[in-house]
PDB file of C-alpha atoms in Angstrom:
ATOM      1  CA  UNK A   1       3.385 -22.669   0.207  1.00  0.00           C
ATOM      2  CA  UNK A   2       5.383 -23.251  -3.458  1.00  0.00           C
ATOM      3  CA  UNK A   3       7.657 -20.029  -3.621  1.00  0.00           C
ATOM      4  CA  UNK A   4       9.295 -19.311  -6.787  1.00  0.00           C
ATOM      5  CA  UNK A   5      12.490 -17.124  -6.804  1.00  0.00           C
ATOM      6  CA  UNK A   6      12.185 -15.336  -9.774  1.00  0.00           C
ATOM      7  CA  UNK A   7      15.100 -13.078  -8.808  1.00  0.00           C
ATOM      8  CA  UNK A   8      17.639 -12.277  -6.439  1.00  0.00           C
ATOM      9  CA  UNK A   9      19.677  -9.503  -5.982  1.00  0.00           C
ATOM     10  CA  UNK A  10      22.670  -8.089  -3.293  1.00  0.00           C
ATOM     11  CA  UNK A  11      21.488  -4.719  -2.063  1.00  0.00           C
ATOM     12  CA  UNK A  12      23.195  -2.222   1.075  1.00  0.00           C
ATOM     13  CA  UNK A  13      24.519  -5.952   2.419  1.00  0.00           C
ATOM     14  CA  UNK A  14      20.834  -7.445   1.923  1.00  0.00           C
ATOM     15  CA  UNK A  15      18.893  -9.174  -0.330  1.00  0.00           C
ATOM     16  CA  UNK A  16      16.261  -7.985  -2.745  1.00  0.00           C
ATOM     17  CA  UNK A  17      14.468 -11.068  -4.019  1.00  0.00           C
ATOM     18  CA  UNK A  18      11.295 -11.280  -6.281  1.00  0.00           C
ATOM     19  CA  UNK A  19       9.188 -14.575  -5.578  1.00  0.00           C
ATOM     20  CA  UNK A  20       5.601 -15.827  -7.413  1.00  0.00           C
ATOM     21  CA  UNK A  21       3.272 -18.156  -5.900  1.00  0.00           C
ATOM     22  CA  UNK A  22      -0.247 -19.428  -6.421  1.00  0.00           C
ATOM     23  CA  UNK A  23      -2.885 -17.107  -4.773  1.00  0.00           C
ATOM     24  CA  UNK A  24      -5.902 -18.584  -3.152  1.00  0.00           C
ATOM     25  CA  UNK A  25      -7.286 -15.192  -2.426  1.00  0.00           C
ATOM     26  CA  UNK A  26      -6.678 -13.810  -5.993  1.00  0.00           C
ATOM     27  CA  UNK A  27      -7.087 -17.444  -7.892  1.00  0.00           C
ATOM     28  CA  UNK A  28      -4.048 -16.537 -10.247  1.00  0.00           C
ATOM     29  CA  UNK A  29      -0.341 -16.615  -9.826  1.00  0.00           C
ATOM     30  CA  UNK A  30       0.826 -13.736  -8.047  1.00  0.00           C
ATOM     31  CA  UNK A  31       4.230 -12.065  -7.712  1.00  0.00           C
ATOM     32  CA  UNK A  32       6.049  -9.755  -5.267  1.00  0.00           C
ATOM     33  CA  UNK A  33       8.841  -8.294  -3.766  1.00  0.00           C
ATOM     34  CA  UNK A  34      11.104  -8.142  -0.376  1.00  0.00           C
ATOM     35  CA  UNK A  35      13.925  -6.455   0.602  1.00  0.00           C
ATOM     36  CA  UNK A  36      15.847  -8.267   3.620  1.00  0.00           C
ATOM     37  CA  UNK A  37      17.991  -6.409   5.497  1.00  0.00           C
ATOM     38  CA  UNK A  38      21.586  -7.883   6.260  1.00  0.00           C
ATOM     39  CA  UNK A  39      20.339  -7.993  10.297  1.00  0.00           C
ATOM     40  CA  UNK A  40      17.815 -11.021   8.846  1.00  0.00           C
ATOM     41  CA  UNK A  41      21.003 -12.915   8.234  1.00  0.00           C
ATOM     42  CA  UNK A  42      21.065 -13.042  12.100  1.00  0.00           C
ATOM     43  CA  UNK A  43      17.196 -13.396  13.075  1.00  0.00           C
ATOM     44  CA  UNK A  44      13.662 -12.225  12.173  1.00  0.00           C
ATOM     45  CA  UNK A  45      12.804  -8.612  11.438  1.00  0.00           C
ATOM     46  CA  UNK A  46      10.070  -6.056  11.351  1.00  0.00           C
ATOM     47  CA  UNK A  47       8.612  -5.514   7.791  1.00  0.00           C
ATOM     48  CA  UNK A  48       7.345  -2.095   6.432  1.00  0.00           C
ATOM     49  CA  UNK A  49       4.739  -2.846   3.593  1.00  0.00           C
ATOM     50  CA  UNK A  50       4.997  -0.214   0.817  1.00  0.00           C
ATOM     51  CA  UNK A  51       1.671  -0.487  -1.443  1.00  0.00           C
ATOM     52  CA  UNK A  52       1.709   0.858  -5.145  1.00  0.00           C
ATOM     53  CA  UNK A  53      -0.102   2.974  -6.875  1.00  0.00           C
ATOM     54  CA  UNK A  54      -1.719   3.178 -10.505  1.00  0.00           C
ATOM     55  CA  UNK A  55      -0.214   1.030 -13.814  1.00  0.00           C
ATOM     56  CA  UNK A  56       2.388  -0.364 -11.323  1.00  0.00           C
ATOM     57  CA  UNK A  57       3.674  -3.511 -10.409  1.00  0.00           C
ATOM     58  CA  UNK A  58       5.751  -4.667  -7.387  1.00  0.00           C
ATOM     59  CA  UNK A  59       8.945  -3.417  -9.049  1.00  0.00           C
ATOM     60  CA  UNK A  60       8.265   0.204  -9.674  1.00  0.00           C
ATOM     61  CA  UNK A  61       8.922   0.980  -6.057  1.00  0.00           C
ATOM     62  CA  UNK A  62      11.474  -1.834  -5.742  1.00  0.00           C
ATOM     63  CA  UNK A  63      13.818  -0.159  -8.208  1.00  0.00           C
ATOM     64  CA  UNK A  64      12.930   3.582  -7.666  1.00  0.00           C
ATOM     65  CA  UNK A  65      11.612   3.623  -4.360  1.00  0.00           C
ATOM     66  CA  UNK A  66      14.660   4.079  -2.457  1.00  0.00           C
ATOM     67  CA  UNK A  67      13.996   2.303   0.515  1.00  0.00           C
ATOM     68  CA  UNK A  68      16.826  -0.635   0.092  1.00  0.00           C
ATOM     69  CA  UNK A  69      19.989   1.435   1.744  1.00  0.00           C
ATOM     70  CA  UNK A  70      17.623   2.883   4.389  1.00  0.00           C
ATOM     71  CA  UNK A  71      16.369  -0.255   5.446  1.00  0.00           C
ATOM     72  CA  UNK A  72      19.868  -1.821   5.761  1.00  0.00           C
ATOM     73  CA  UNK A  73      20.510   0.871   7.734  1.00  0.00           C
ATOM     74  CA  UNK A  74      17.149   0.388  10.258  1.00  0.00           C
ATOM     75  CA  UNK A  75      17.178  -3.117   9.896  1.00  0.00           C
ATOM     76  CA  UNK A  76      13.586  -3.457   8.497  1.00  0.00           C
ATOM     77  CA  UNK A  77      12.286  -5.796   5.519  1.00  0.00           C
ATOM     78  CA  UNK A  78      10.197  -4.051   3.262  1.00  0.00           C
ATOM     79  CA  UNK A  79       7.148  -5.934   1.096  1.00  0.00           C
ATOM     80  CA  UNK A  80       6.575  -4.648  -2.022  1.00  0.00           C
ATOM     81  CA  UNK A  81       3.043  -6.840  -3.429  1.00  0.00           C
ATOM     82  CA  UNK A  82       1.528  -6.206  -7.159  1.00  0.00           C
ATOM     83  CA  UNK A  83      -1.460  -4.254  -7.172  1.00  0.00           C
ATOM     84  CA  UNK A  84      -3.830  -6.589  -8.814  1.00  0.00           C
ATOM     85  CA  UNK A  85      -3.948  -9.653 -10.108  1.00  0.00           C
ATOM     86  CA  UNK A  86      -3.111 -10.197 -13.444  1.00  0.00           C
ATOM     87  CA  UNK A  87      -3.091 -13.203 -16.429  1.00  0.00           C
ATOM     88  CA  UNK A  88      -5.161 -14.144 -19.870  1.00  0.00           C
ATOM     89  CA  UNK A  89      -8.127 -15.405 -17.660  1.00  0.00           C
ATOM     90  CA  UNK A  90      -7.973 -12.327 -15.338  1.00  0.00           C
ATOM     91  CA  UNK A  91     -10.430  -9.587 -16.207  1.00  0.00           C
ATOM     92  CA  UNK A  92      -9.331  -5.918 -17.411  1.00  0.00           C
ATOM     93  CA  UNK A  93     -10.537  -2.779 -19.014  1.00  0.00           C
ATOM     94  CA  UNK A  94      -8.812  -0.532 -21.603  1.00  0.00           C
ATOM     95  CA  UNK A  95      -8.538   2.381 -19.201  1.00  0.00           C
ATOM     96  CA  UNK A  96      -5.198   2.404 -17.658  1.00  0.00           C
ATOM     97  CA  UNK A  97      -7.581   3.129 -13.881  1.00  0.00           C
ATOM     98  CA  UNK A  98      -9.563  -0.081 -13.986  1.00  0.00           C
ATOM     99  CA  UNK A  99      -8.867  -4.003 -14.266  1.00  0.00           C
ATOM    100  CA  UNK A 100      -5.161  -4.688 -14.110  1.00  0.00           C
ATOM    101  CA  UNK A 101      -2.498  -2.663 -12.550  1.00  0.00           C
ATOM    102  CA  UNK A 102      -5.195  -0.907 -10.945  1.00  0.00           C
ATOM    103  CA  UNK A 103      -6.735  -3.425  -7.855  1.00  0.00           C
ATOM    104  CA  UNK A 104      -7.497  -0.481  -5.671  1.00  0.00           C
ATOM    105  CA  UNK A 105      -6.973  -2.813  -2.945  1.00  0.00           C
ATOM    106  CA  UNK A 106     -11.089  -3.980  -2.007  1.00  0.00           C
ATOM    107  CA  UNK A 107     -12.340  -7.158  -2.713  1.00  0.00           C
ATOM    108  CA  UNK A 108     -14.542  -7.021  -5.645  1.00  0.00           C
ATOM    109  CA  UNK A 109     -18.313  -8.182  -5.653  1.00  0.00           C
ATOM    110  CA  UNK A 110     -19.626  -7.776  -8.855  1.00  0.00           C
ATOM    111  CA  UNK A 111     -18.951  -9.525 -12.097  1.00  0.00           C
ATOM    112  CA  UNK A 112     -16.252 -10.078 -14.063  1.00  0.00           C
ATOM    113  CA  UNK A 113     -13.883  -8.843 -11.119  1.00  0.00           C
ATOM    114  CA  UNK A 114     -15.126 -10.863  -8.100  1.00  0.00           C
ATOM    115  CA  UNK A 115     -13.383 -13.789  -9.159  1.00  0.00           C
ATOM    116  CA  UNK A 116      -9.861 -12.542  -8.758  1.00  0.00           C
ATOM    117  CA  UNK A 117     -10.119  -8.984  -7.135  1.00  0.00           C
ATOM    118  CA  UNK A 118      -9.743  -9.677  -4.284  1.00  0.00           C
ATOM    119  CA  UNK A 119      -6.626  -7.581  -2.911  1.00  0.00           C
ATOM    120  CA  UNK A 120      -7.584  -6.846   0.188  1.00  0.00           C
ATOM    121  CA  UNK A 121      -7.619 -10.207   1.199  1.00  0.00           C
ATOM    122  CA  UNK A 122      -4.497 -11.073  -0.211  1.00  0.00           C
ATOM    123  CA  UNK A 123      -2.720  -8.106   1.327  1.00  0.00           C
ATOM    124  CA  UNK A 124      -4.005  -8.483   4.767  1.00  0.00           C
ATOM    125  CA  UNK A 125      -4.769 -12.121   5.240  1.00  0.00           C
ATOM    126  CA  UNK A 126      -2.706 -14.144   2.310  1.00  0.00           C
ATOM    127  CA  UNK A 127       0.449 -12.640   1.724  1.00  0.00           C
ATOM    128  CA  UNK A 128       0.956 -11.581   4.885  1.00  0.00           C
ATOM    129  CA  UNK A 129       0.451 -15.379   6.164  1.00  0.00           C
ATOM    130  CA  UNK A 130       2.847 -16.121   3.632  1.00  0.00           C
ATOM    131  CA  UNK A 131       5.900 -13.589   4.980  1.00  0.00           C
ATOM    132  CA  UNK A 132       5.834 -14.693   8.230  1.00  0.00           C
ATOM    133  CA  UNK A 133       5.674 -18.729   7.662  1.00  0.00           C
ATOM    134  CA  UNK A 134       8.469 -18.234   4.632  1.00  0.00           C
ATOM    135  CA  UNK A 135      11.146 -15.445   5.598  1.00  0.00           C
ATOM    136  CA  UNK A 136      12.711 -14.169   8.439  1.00  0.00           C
ATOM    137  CA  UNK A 137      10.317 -11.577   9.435  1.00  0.00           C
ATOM    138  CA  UNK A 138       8.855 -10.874  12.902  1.00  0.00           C
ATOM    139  CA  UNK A 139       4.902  -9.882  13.672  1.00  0.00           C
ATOM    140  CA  UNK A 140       5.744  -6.604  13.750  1.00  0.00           C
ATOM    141  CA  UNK A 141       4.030  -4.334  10.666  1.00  0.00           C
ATOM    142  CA  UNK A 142       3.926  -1.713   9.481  1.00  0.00           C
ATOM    143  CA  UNK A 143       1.993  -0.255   6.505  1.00  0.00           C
ATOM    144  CA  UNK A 144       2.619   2.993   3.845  1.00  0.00           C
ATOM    145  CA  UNK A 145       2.069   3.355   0.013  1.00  0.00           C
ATOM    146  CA  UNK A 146       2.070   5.876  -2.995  1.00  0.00           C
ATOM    147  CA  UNK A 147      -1.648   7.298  -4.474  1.00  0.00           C
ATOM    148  CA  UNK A 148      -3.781   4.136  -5.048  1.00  0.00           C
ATOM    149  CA  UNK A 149      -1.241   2.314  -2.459  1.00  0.00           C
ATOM    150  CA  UNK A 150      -1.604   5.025   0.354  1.00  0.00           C
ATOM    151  CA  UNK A 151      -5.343   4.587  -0.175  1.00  0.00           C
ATOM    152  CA  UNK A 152      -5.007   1.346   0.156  1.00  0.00           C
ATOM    153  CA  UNK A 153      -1.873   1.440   3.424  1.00  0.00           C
ATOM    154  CA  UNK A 154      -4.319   4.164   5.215  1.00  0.00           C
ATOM    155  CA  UNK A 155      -7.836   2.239   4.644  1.00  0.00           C
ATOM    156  CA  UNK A 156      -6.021  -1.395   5.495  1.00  0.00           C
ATOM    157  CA  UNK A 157      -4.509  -0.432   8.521  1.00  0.00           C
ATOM    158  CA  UNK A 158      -7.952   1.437  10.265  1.00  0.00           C
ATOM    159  CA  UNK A 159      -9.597  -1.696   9.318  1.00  0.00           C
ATOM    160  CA  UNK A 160      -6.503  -3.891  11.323  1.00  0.00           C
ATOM    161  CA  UNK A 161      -5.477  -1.811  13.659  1.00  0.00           C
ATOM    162  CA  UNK A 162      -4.226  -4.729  15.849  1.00  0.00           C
ATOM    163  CA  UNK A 163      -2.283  -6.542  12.772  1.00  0.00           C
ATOM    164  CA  UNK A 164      -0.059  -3.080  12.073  1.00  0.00           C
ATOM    165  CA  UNK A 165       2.241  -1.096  14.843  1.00  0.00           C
ATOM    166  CA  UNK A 166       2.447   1.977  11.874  1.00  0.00           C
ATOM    167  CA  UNK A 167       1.308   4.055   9.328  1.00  0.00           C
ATOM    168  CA  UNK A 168       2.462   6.797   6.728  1.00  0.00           C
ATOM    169  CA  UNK A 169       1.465   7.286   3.553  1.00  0.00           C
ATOM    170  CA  UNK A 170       2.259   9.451   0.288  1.00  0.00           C
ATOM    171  CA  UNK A 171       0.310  11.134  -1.800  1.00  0.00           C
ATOM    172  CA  UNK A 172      -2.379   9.118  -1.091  1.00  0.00           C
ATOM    173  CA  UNK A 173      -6.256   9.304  -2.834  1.00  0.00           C
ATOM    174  CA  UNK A 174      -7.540  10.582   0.523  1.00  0.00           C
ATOM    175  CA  UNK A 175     -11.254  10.427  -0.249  1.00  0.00           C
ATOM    176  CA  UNK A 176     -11.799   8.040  -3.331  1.00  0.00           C
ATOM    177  CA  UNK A 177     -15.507   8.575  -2.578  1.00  0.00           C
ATOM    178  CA  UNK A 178     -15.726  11.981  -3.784  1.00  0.00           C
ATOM    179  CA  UNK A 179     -13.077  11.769  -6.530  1.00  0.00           C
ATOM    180  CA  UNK A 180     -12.718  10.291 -10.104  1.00  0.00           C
ATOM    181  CA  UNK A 181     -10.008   8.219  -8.651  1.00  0.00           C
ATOM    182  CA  UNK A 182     -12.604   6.560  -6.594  1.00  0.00           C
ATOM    183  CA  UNK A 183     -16.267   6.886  -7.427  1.00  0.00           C
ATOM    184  CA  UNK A 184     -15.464   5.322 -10.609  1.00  0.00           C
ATOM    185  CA  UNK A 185     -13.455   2.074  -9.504  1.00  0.00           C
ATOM    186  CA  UNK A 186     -15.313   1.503  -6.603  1.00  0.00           C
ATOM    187  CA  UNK A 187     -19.006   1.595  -8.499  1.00  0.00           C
ATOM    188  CA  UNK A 188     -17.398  -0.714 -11.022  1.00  0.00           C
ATOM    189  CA  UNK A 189     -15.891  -3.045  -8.112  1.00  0.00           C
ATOM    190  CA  UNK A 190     -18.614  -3.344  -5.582  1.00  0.00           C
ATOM    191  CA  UNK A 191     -21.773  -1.445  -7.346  1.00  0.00           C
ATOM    192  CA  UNK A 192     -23.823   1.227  -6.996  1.00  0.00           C
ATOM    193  CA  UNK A 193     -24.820   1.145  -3.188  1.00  0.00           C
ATOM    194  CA  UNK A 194     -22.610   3.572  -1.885  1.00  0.00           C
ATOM    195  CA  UNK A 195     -22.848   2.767   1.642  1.00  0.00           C
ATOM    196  CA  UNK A 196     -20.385  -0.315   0.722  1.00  0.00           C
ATOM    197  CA  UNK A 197     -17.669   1.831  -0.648  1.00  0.00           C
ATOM    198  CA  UNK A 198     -17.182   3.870   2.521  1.00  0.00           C
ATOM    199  CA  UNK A 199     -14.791   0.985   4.087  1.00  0.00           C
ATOM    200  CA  UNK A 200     -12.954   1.346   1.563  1.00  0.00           C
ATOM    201  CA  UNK A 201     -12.571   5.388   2.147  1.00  0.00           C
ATOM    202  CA  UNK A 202      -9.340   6.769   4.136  1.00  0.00           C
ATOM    203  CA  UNK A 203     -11.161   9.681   5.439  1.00  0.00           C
ATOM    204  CA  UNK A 204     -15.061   8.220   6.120  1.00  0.00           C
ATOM    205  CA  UNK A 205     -12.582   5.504   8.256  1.00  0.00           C
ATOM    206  CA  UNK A 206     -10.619   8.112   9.770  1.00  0.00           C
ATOM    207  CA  UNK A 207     -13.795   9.872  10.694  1.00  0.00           C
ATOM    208  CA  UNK A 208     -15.927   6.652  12.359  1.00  0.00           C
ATOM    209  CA  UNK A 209     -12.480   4.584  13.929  1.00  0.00           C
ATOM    210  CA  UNK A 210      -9.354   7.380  13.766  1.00  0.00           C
ATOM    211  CA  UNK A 211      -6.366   5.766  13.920  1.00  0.00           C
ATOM    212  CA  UNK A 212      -4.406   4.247  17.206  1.00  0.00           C
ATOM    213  CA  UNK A 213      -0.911   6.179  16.819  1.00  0.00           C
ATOM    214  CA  UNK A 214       0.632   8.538  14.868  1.00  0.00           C
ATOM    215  CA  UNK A 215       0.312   9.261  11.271  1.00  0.00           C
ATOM    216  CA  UNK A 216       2.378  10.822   8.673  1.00  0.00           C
ATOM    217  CA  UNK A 217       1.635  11.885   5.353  1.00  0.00           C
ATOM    218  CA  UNK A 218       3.819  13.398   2.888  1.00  0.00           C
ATOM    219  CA  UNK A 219       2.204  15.519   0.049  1.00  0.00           C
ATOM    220  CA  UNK A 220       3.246  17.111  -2.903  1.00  0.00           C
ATOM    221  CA  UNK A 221       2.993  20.799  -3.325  1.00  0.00           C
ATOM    222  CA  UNK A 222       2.910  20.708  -7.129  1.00  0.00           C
ATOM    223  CA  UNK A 223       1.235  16.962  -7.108  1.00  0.00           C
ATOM    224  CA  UNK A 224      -0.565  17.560 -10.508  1.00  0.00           C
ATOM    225  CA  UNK A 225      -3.419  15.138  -9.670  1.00  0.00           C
ATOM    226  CA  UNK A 226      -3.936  17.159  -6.170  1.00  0.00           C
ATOM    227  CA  UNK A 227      -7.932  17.882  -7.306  1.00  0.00           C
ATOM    228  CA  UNK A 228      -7.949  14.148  -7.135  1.00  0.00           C
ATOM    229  CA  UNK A 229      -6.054  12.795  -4.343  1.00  0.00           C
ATOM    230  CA  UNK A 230      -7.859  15.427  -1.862  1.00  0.00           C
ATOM    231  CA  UNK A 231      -5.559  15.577   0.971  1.00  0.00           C
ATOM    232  CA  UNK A 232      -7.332  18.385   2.056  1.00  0.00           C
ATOM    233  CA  UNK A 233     -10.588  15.982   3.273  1.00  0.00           C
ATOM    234  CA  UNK A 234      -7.971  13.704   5.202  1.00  0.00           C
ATOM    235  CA  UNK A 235      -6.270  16.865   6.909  1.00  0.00           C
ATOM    236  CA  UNK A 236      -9.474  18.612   7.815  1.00  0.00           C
ATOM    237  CA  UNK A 237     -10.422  15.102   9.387  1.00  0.00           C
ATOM    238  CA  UNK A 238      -7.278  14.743  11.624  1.00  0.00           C
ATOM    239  CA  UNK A 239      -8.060  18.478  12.862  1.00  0.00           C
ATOM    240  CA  UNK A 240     -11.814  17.057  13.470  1.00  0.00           C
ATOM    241  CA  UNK A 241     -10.662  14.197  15.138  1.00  0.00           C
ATOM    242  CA  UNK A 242      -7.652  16.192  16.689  1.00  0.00           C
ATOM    243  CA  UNK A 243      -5.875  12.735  15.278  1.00  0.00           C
ATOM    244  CA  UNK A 244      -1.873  13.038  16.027  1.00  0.00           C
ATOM    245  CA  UNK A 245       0.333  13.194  13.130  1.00  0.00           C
ATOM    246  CA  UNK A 246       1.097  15.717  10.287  1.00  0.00           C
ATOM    247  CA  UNK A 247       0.294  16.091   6.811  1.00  0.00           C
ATOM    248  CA  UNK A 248       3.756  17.632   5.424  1.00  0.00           C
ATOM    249  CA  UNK A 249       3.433  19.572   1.970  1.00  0.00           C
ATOM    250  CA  UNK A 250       6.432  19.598   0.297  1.00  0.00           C
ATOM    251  CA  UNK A 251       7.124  22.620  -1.832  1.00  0.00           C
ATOM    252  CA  UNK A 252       8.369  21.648  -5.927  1.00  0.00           C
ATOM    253  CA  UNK A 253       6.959  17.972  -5.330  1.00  0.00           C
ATOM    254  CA  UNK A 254       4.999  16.280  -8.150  1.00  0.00           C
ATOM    255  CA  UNK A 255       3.825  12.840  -7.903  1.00  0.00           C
ATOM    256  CA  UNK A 256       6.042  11.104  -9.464  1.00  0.00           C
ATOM    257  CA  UNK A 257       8.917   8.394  -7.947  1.00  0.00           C
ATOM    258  CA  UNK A 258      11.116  11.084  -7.506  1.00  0.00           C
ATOM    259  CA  UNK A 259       8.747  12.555  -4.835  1.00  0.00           C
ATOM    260  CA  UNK A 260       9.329   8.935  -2.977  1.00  0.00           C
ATOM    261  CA  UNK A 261      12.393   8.375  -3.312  1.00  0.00           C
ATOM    262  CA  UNK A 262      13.280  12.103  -1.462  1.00  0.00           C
ATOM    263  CA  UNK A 263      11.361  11.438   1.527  1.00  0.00           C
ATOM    264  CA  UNK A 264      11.699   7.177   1.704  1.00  0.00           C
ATOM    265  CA  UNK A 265      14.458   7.124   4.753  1.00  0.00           C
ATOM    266  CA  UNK A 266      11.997   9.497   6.333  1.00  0.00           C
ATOM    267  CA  UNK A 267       9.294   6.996   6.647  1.00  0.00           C
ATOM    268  CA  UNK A 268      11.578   4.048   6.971  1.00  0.00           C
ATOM    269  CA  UNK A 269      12.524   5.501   9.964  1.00  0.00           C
ATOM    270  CA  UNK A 270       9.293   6.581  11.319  1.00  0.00           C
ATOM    271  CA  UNK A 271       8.089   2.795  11.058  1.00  0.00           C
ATOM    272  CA  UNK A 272      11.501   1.655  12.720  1.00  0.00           C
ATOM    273  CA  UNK A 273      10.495   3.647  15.440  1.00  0.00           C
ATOM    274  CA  UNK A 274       7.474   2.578  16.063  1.00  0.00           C
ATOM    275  CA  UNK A 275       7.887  -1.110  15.710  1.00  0.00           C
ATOM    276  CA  UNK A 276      10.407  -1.019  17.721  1.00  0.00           C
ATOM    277  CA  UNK A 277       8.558   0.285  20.687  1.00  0.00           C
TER     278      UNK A 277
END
């Protein structure tokens, strides 16, 4: 595998680097981010994926995520991908919720997104392949994300349990299947039979698989898309399922980066503690 350095920068003793590469799974060239730790100077480290949400690409959360110091600190890489693919010959839509920027992590199956939608894949097969054969990161994952991205971290990670060691999320859309965030990208993505979107659901996973450890979600109080992320579905699950973990609410929180960036070292050190075990 060709990677490109597009970028590289000295962060908290570490490096942050951007790379592109040609993606098999999403037939375009893609591009992402890592942060290395200064302890990958001295041998391979765990890696905390952070998936984005809406409109963003792999550098929203790279420069306002706030997880660069307090992975220097933990000694943990952290994977920032894109969240779709994207080019002239890539399909889109005018809506800022469909097409580019807006992958929703599935693999597509109906036309004209089939032939490069497919994030999933490239997330959990591709680019994770790619990590471990290219930079100085051990088999040791784990997974978290913002909105679309904690959809995505939370759906992922039920569906490879034995490929991540931990999960958190933030904000994430809980139960696309029953919200606009949701019904309308996964109709447009797979089709009409609803019985295929439900893999792609955090809660209809929960429900049939729960999850093997812990889980911790962080949610804003004053989140003003709350009516569509439904946290409430996902909590009322992990009561059902009496799955361990908390939902926290945090009081004054919108969604915004700000709302990451307070509670990043959090979950950079809930991961470290887990993959360390």
């Amino acid at each position: 595998m060709d990677l490109k350095v597009i970028s590289k920068n000295r962060s908290f003793g570490g490096e942050q680097t951007v790379y592109s590469h040609s993606s098999e799974s999403c037939d375009c060239e893609m591009t992402f981010a890592i942060y290395l730790p200064p302890q990958a100077k001295t041998g391979p480290v765990p890696v905390l994926w952070y998936l984005s949400g809406l409109t963003c690409t792999h550098e929203n959360a790279m420069t306002k995520g706030g997880f660069q110091e307090a992975a220097a600190d933990y000694g943990v890489a952290v994977v920032f991908p894109d969240t779709s693919p994207r080019g002239d010959n890539v399909a889109d839509d005018d809506a800022y919720d469909l097409g580019q920027g807006a992958g929703f992590y599935v693999n597509a199956t109906r036309d004209p997104w089939r032939s490069h939608f497919r994030m999933y894949d490239y997330i959990v097969d591709e680019l994770r392949d790619i990590v471990l054969k290219n930079l100085p990161i051990q088999d040791r994952h784990g997974i978290t994300g913002h909105s679309m991205g904690g959809h995505g971290a939370i759906t992922i990670a039920i569906r490879n349990a034995e490929k991540f060691g931990s999960l958190s999320a933030f904000a994430p859309i809980a139960h696309p299947t029953r919200s606009d965030w949701g019904r309308k990208q996964l109709s447009s993505y797979l089709g009409d039979d609803e019985n295929t979107w439900a893999e792609y659901d955090a809660t209809l996973l929960l429900e049939e698989h729960g999850w093997k450890g812990e889980l911790l979600i962080d949610q804003g109080a004053d989140d003003q898309f709350l009516d569509l992320l439904k946290p409430e579905a996902l909590a009322n699950m992990m009561a059902k399922r009496r799955q361990p973990g908390q939902i926290r609410i945090q009081e004054g929180y919108d969604h915004s980066y700000f709302f990451v960036n307070s509670f990043a070292r959090d979950h950079v050190e809930w991961h470290a503690e887990r993959l360390s075990q």
